[in-house]
């Protein structure tokens, strides 16, 4: 790609920009933030690492969107993050306004761009972005499932003392307490996890994955996770840029899939040069299906509070 813009030069955004540049996913990486000097300083600092890291993606920072014009892809991380004791939903009012304003800027400067949303509460922010942009669902997807799945995989790899690469898993549903780690689709090099671990132990890791964000917030106290979240967003960006056709759990606008309509929810998606190329409908056991429906209800409740 020629240009990828990351909006929000905070923890997730700045780390994502650096990962995009180091992977050379675009010729130019633009970092946009409202705080004067921060995107410029971080952008320049990252570009100055290029001769050492050996990448040629030019990173620049800006407080406006002139430099972002013509971007093919945006990663939107603008907004406030959680502090201890806060739920993702507590961020709603502030982040709706922020994401609305970012969406109208994207609409003006790069109306055909793909947008990967990261700001929380994730599924609802995807809704706000798509409504304001007026874009087809192929172009607005949310990052949460990739992160939730990575957390789940990392815990299982630790417990089994095996490579993270051999753990295949999928966490679906909304990005919140109702997320749905699919035990029936969790395998280790093709071996069902249930052959390697007791149900009680699997459940322990499921619960830890579900609370994975809060675990980091409790450690950091002044902010939330950003290394793994930025990796998640950049994995999705890479799938689009390189037309990899990866099957990743992403938040997508459902139009009848899984019996659900007009809601953003984490489901298995094929991600390639067309953005969201396909939503894959998988079979689930009754418990998992019920958990997915409950998660959709929770997202719907949050979306209902949004006034655009
Ligand atoms: N989806 C996920 O899995 C996931 C994971 C981690 C964090 N998040 C969310 O991502 C968001 C960012 O997290 P963070 O840790 O980087 O927070 P942060 O506070 O470090 O950074 C947010 C940045 O957004 C900027 N900003 C605010 N309003 C803006 C606007 N209108 N335009 C441009 N920039 C603006 C702020 O100045 C700040 O630099 C939060 O909402 C957080 O909850 C989501």
CSV table of C-alpha atoms and ligand atoms in Angstrom, one decimal:
chain,number,residue,atom,x,y,z
A,1,UNK,CA,0.0,0.0,0.0
A,2,UNK,CA,1.0,3.6,-0.4
A,3,UNK,CA,-0.3,5.0,2.8
A,4,UNK,CA,-1.7,3.6,6.1
A,5,UNK,CA,-2.9,6.0,8.8
A,6,UNK,CA,-3.1,5.2,12.5
A,7,UNK,CA,-5.4,7.5,14.4
A,8,UNK,CA,-4.5,8.0,18.0
A,9,UNK,CA,-0.8,8.2,18.9
A,10,UNK,CA,-1.2,6.8,22.4
A,11,UNK,CA,-0.1,3.4,23.6
A,12,UNK,CA,-1.9,1.2,21.1
A,13,UNK,CA,-1.7,3.6,18.1
A,14,UNK,CA,2.0,4.4,18.4
A,15,UNK,CA,2.9,0.7,18.9
A,16,UNK,CA,0.7,-0.2,15.9
A,17,UNK,CA,2.4,2.4,13.7
A,18,UNK,CA,5.8,1.1,14.6
A,19,UNK,CA,4.7,-2.5,13.8
A,20,UNK,CA,3.2,-1.4,10.5
A,21,UNK,CA,6.4,0.4,9.6
A,22,UNK,CA,8.7,-2.4,10.7
A,23,UNK,CA,6.7,-4.8,8.5
A,24,UNK,CA,6.8,-2.3,5.6
A,25,UNK,CA,3.1,-2.7,5.0
A,26,UNK,CA,3.0,0.7,3.4
A,27,UNK,CA,5.3,3.2,1.8
A,28,UNK,CA,4.1,5.9,4.2
A,29,UNK,CA,2.7,5.6,7.8
A,30,UNK,CA,0.8,8.6,9.2
A,31,UNK,CA,0.2,9.0,12.9
A,32,UNK,CA,-2.6,11.4,13.8
A,33,UNK,CA,-3.5,12.7,17.2
A,34,UNK,CA,-5.1,15.8,18.7
A,35,UNK,CA,-2.3,16.4,21.2
A,36,UNK,CA,0.1,18.9,19.7
A,37,UNK,CA,3.6,17.5,19.1
A,38,UNK,CA,3.0,13.9,20.2
A,39,UNK,CA,2.3,12.3,16.8
A,40,UNK,CA,5.1,14.4,15.3
A,41,UNK,CA,7.5,13.5,18.0
A,42,UNK,CA,6.6,9.8,18.0
A,43,UNK,CA,6.5,9.6,14.2
A,44,UNK,CA,10.0,11.2,13.9
A,45,UNK,CA,11.4,9.0,16.6
A,46,UNK,CA,10.1,5.9,14.8
A,47,UNK,CA,11.5,7.0,11.5
A,48,UNK,CA,14.8,7.6,13.2
A,49,UNK,CA,14.8,3.9,14.1
A,50,UNK,CA,14.5,2.9,10.4
A,51,UNK,CA,18.2,2.9,9.6
A,52,UNK,CA,18.8,0.5,12.5
A,53,UNK,CA,15.7,-1.7,12.1
A,54,UNK,CA,16.1,-1.6,8.3
A,55,UNK,CA,12.7,-0.5,7.1
A,56,UNK,CA,11.8,2.1,4.5
A,57,UNK,CA,8.3,3.0,5.5
A,58,UNK,CA,8.4,6.7,6.2
A,59,UNK,CA,6.6,7.5,9.4
A,60,UNK,CA,5.2,11.0,9.9
A,61,UNK,CA,3.0,12.5,12.6
A,62,UNK,CA,0.3,15.2,12.3
A,63,UNK,CA,-2.5,16.9,14.2
A,64,UNK,CA,-4.7,17.0,11.1
A,65,UNK,CA,-5.8,14.9,8.2
A,66,UNK,CA,-4.1,16.6,5.3
A,67,UNK,CA,-1.2,14.2,5.5
A,68,UNK,CA,-3.6,11.2,5.8
A,69,UNK,CA,-5.5,12.1,2.6
A,70,UNK,CA,-5.6,9.1,0.2
A,71,UNK,CA,-4.8,6.5,2.8
A,72,UNK,CA,-5.9,3.0,1.8
A,73,UNK,CA,-6.2,1.8,5.3
A,74,UNK,CA,-6.9,3.3,8.8
A,75,UNK,CA,-6.3,1.8,12.2
A,76,UNK,CA,-8.4,3.8,14.6
A,77,UNK,CA,-7.2,3.7,18.2
A,78,UNK,CA,-8.4,7.2,19.3
A,79,UNK,CA,-10.2,7.4,22.6
A,80,UNK,CA,-9.8,7.0,26.3
A,81,UNK,CA,-8.7,3.6,27.7
A,82,UNK,CA,-9.8,1.8,30.9
A,83,UNK,CA,-8.5,2.4,34.3
A,84,UNK,CA,-8.8,-0.1,37.2
A,85,UNK,CA,-12.4,-0.8,38.1
A,86,UNK,CA,-13.8,0.5,34.8
A,87,UNK,CA,-15.6,-1.7,32.2
A,88,UNK,CA,-15.2,-1.1,28.5
A,89,UNK,CA,-18.8,0.2,28.5
A,90,UNK,CA,-17.8,3.0,30.9
A,91,UNK,CA,-15.8,4.6,28.0
A,92,UNK,CA,-18.9,4.8,25.8
A,93,UNK,CA,-20.0,8.4,25.9
A,94,UNK,CA,-16.5,9.9,25.4
A,95,UNK,CA,-15.4,7.5,22.8
A,96,UNK,CA,-18.6,7.8,20.7
A,97,UNK,CA,-17.9,11.5,20.2
A,98,UNK,CA,-14.2,10.8,19.4
A,99,UNK,CA,-14.9,8.0,16.9
A,100,UNK,CA,-17.7,10.0,15.3
A,101,UNK,CA,-15.3,12.9,14.7
A,102,UNK,CA,-12.6,10.6,13.4
A,103,UNK,CA,-15.1,8.9,11.0
A,104,UNK,CA,-16.2,12.2,9.5
A,105,UNK,CA,-12.6,13.1,8.9
A,106,UNK,CA,-11.9,9.8,7.2
A,107,UNK,CA,-15.0,10.3,5.1
A,108,UNK,CA,-13.6,13.6,3.9
A,109,UNK,CA,-10.0,12.7,3.3
A,110,UNK,CA,-10.1,9.0,2.3
A,111,UNK,CA,-13.7,7.9,1.6
A,112,UNK,CA,-12.7,4.5,0.1
A,113,UNK,CA,-10.3,3.4,2.8
A,114,UNK,CA,-10.6,0.2,4.9
A,115,UNK,CA,-10.9,0.9,8.6
A,116,UNK,CA,-9.8,-1.4,11.4
A,117,UNK,CA,-11.4,-0.1,14.6
A,118,UNK,CA,-9.7,-0.7,18.0
A,119,UNK,CA,-11.3,1.9,20.2
A,120,UNK,CA,-13.6,0.6,23.0
A,121,UNK,CA,-16.3,-0.5,23.6
A,122,UNK,CA,-15.1,-2.2,20.4
A,123,UNK,CA,-18.2,-3.6,18.7
A,124,UNK,CA,-20.2,-0.4,19.4
A,125,UNK,CA,-17.4,1.8,18.1
A,126,UNK,CA,-17.4,-0.3,14.8
A,127,UNK,CA,-21.1,0.5,14.6
A,128,UNK,CA,-20.5,4.2,15.0
A,129,UNK,CA,-17.7,4.2,12.5
A,130,UNK,CA,-19.7,2.4,9.8
A,131,UNK,CA,-22.8,4.5,10.4
A,132,UNK,CA,-20.9,7.8,10.0
A,133,UNK,CA,-18.8,6.6,7.1
A,134,UNK,CA,-21.7,5.1,5.3
A,135,UNK,CA,-19.3,2.4,4.1
A,136,UNK,CA,-20.2,-1.2,3.1
A,137,UNK,CA,-19.4,-3.8,5.8
A,138,UNK,CA,-16.5,-5.1,3.9
A,139,UNK,CA,-14.6,-1.9,4.8
A,140,UNK,CA,-15.2,-1.6,8.5
A,141,UNK,CA,-14.0,-4.4,10.8
A,142,UNK,CA,-13.1,-4.4,14.5
A,143,UNK,CA,-10.1,-5.9,16.3
A,144,UNK,CA,-10.9,-7.8,19.4
A,145,UNK,CA,-11.2,-11.5,18.7
A,146,UNK,CA,-7.6,-11.7,17.4
A,147,UNK,CA,-6.4,-10.3,20.8
A,148,UNK,CA,-8.8,-12.4,22.9
A,149,UNK,CA,-7.7,-15.5,21.0
A,150,UNK,CA,-4.0,-14.7,21.3
A,151,UNK,CA,-4.4,-14.3,25.1
A,152,UNK,CA,-6.2,-17.7,25.3
A,153,UNK,CA,-3.6,-19.3,23.1
A,154,UNK,CA,-0.7,-17.9,25.2
A,155,UNK,CA,-2.2,-19.2,28.4
A,156,UNK,CA,-2.7,-22.7,26.9
A,157,UNK,CA,0.8,-22.7,25.5
A,158,UNK,CA,2.2,-21.9,28.9
A,159,UNK,CA,0.2,-24.5,30.7
A,160,UNK,CA,1.0,-27.3,28.2
A,161,UNK,CA,4.6,-26.1,27.7
A,162,UNK,CA,4.2,-26.2,23.9
A,163,UNK,CA,4.8,-23.7,21.1
A,164,UNK,CA,2.1,-21.0,20.8
A,165,UNK,CA,2.2,-21.7,17.1
A,166,UNK,CA,0.7,-25.1,17.6
A,167,UNK,CA,-2.3,-23.8,19.5
A,168,UNK,CA,-5.3,-23.2,17.3
A,169,UNK,CA,-8.3,-21.5,18.8
A,170,UNK,CA,-11.1,-19.0,18.3
A,171,UNK,CA,-12.7,-16.6,20.6
A,172,UNK,CA,-16.0,-15.2,19.3
A,173,UNK,CA,-18.7,-12.8,20.5
A,174,UNK,CA,-18.5,-9.2,21.8
A,175,UNK,CA,-15.3,-7.8,23.2
A,176,UNK,CA,-16.3,-7.9,26.8
A,177,UNK,CA,-17.2,-10.1,29.7
A,178,UNK,CA,-19.6,-12.1,27.4
A,179,UNK,CA,-16.9,-13.1,24.9
A,180,UNK,CA,-17.1,-16.8,23.8
A,181,UNK,CA,-13.9,-18.9,23.7
A,182,UNK,CA,-14.8,-21.9,21.7
A,183,UNK,CA,-13.4,-25.0,23.5
A,184,UNK,CA,-14.8,-27.3,20.8
A,185,UNK,CA,-12.5,-25.6,18.2
A,186,UNK,CA,-9.4,-25.5,20.4
A,187,UNK,CA,-6.7,-27.9,19.2
A,188,UNK,CA,-3.0,-28.4,19.7
A,189,UNK,CA,-1.4,-29.4,16.4
A,190,UNK,CA,-4.8,-30.8,15.5
A,191,UNK,CA,-5.3,-32.7,18.8
A,192,UNK,CA,-8.5,-31.6,20.5
A,193,UNK,CA,-7.6,-29.7,23.7
A,194,UNK,CA,-10.0,-32.0,25.6
A,195,UNK,CA,-7.6,-34.9,25.1
A,196,UNK,CA,-4.7,-32.9,26.7
A,197,UNK,CA,-6.4,-31.1,29.6
A,198,UNK,CA,-9.2,-31.6,32.1
A,199,UNK,CA,-12.4,-29.6,31.6
A,200,UNK,CA,-11.7,-27.8,34.9
A,201,UNK,CA,-8.3,-26.7,33.7
A,202,UNK,CA,-9.6,-25.6,30.3
A,203,UNK,CA,-12.2,-23.5,32.1
A,204,UNK,CA,-9.5,-21.8,34.2
A,205,UNK,CA,-7.8,-20.6,31.0
A,206,UNK,CA,-11.2,-19.6,29.4
A,207,UNK,CA,-11.9,-17.4,32.5
A,208,UNK,CA,-8.4,-15.9,32.4
A,209,UNK,CA,-8.8,-15.1,28.7
A,210,UNK,CA,-12.1,-13.4,29.4
A,211,UNK,CA,-10.5,-11.3,32.1
A,212,UNK,CA,-7.3,-10.8,30.1
A,213,UNK,CA,-7.8,-7.1,29.6
A,214,UNK,CA,-8.6,-6.4,33.2
A,215,UNK,CA,-5.6,-8.4,34.4
A,216,UNK,CA,-3.3,-6.1,32.5
A,217,UNK,CA,-5.2,-2.9,33.6
A,218,UNK,CA,-4.8,-4.1,37.2
A,219,UNK,CA,-1.0,-4.3,36.7
A,220,UNK,CA,-0.6,-1.1,34.8
A,221,UNK,CA,-3.1,1.0,36.8
A,222,UNK,CA,-2.8,4.0,34.5
A,223,UNK,CA,-3.8,2.5,31.2
A,224,UNK,CA,-4.6,-0.7,29.4
A,225,UNK,CA,-2.8,-3.3,27.3
A,226,UNK,CA,-1.2,-2.3,24.1
A,227,UNK,CA,1.6,-4.6,22.9
A,228,UNK,CA,-0.8,-7.5,22.1
A,229,UNK,CA,-3.7,-5.2,21.0
A,230,UNK,CA,-1.4,-3.5,18.5
A,231,UNK,CA,-0.2,-6.9,17.2
A,232,UNK,CA,-3.8,-7.9,16.7
A,233,UNK,CA,-4.7,-4.8,14.7
A,234,UNK,CA,-1.6,-5.1,12.5
A,235,UNK,CA,-2.2,-8.8,11.8
A,236,UNK,CA,-5.6,-7.8,10.4
A,237,UNK,CA,-3.9,-5.0,8.4
A,238,UNK,CA,-1.3,-7.4,7.0
A,239,UNK,CA,-4.0,-9.8,5.9
A,240,UNK,CA,-5.6,-7.0,3.9
A,241,UNK,CA,-2.4,-5.5,2.5
A,242,UNK,CA,-1.0,-8.9,1.4
A,243,UNK,CA,-4.3,-10.4,0.4
A,244,UNK,CA,-3.6,-13.3,2.7
A,245,UNK,CA,-7.2,-14.5,3.1
A,246,UNK,CA,-6.6,-15.2,6.7
A,247,UNK,CA,-9.4,-16.7,8.8
A,248,UNK,CA,-9.5,-14.5,11.8
A,249,UNK,CA,-12.1,-13.7,14.5
A,250,UNK,CA,-13.1,-10.1,13.8
A,251,UNK,CA,-16.0,-7.9,14.7
A,252,UNK,CA,-18.2,-7.8,11.7
A,253,UNK,CA,-21.6,-6.3,10.8
A,254,UNK,CA,-23.9,-9.3,10.7
A,255,UNK,CA,-26.7,-9.5,8.2
A,256,UNK,CA,-28.4,-12.7,9.0
A,257,UNK,CA,-25.3,-14.8,9.8
A,258,UNK,CA,-25.7,-16.9,13.0
A,259,UNK,CA,-29.4,-15.8,12.9
A,260,UNK,CA,-28.3,-12.2,13.9
A,261,UNK,CA,-28.9,-9.0,12.1
A,262,UNK,CA,-27.8,-5.4,12.5
A,263,UNK,CA,-25.2,-6.0,15.1
A,264,UNK,CA,-21.4,-6.0,15.2
A,265,UNK,CA,-20.0,-9.2,16.7
A,266,UNK,CA,-16.9,-11.3,16.7
A,267,UNK,CA,-17.2,-14.1,14.2
A,268,UNK,CA,-14.8,-16.0,12.0
A,269,UNK,CA,-14.0,-13.9,9.0
A,270,UNK,CA,-11.9,-14.3,5.8
A,271,UNK,CA,-9.7,-11.2,5.5
A,272,UNK,CA,-8.0,-10.3,2.3
A,273,UNK,CA,-7.6,-7.5,-0.3
A,274,UNK,CA,-11.4,-7.0,-0.3
A,275,UNK,CA,-11.4,-6.4,3.5
A,276,UNK,CA,-14.1,-8.6,5.0
A,277,UNK,CA,-14.4,-11.1,2.2
A,278,UNK,CA,-16.6,-13.7,3.9
A,279,UNK,CA,-18.2,-14.5,7.2
A,280,UNK,CA,-17.8,-18.2,8.0
A,281,UNK,CA,-20.7,-19.8,9.8
A,282,UNK,CA,-19.5,-22.6,12.0
A,283,UNK,CA,-21.4,-25.2,14.0
A,284,UNK,CA,-21.4,-24.7,17.8
A,285,UNK,CA,-22.7,-26.7,20.7
A,286,UNK,CA,-25.8,-25.4,22.4
A,287,UNK,CA,-23.8,-23.9,25.3
A,288,UNK,CA,-21.6,-22.0,22.9
A,289,UNK,CA,-24.5,-20.9,20.7
A,290,UNK,CA,-26.4,-19.6,23.8
A,291,UNK,CA,-23.3,-17.7,24.9
A,292,UNK,CA,-22.9,-16.1,21.5
A,293,UNK,CA,-26.6,-15.0,21.6
A,294,UNK,CA,-26.1,-13.5,25.1
A,295,UNK,CA,-23.0,-11.7,23.8
A,296,UNK,CA,-25.0,-10.2,20.9
A,297,UNK,CA,-27.6,-9.0,23.4
A,298,UNK,CA,-25.0,-7.3,25.4
A,299,UNK,CA,-23.6,-5.5,22.3
A,300,UNK,CA,-27.1,-4.5,21.2
A,301,UNK,CA,-27.7,-2.9,24.6
A,302,UNK,CA,-24.6,-0.8,24.3
A,303,UNK,CA,-25.4,0.2,20.7
A,304,UNK,CA,-28.9,1.2,21.8
A,305,UNK,CA,-27.4,3.8,24.1
A,306,UNK,CA,-25.6,5.5,21.2
A,307,UNK,CA,-27.0,8.8,19.8
A,308,UNK,CA,-25.5,9.7,16.5
B,1,LIG,N1,-10.2,-3.6,20.8
B,1,LIG,C1,-9.3,-4.0,21.7
B,1,LIG,O1,-9.0,-5.2,21.9
B,1,LIG,C2,-8.5,-3.0,22.5
B,1,LIG,C3,-7.4,-3.3,23.2
B,1,LIG,C4,-6.7,-2.3,23.9
B,1,LIG,C5,-7.2,-1.0,23.9
B,1,LIG,N2,-8.3,-0.7,23.2
B,1,LIG,C6,-8.9,0.6,23.2
B,1,LIG,O2,-8.1,1.4,22.3
B,1,LIG,C7,-8.2,2.8,22.7
B,1,LIG,C8,-6.8,3.4,22.8
B,1,LIG,O3,-6.1,2.8,23.9
B,1,LIG,P1,-4.6,3.4,24.3
B,1,LIG,O4,-4.1,2.5,25.4
B,1,LIG,O5,-3.8,3.6,23.1
B,1,LIG,O6,-5.1,4.8,24.9
B,1,LIG,P2,-4.1,6.1,25.0
B,1,LIG,O7,-4.8,7.0,26.0
B,1,LIG,O8,-2.7,5.7,25.3
B,1,LIG,O9,-4.2,6.7,23.6
B,1,LIG,C9,-5.4,7.2,23.0
B,1,LIG,C10,-5.0,8.4,22.2
B,1,LIG,O10,-6.1,8.9,21.5
B,1,LIG,C11,-5.9,10.3,21.3
B,1,LIG,N3,-7.2,10.9,20.9
B,1,LIG,C12,-8.2,11.3,21.7
B,1,LIG,N4,-9.2,11.9,20.9
B,1,LIG,C13,-8.7,11.9,19.6
B,1,LIG,C14,-9.2,12.4,18.4
B,1,LIG,N5,-10.4,12.9,18.3
B,1,LIG,N6,-8.4,12.2,17.3
B,1,LIG,C15,-7.2,11.6,17.4
B,1,LIG,N7,-6.7,11.1,18.5
B,1,LIG,C16,-7.4,11.3,19.6
B,1,LIG,C17,-5.4,10.7,22.6
B,1,LIG,O11,-4.8,12.0,22.6
B,1,LIG,C18,-4.4,9.6,23.0
B,1,LIG,O12,-3.1,9.9,22.5
B,1,LIG,C19,-9.0,2.8,24.0
B,1,LIG,O13,-10.3,3.1,23.7
B,1,LIG,C20,-8.8,1.4,24.5
B,1,LIG,O14,-9.9,1.0,25.4
B,1,LIG,C21,-9.0,-1.7,22.5
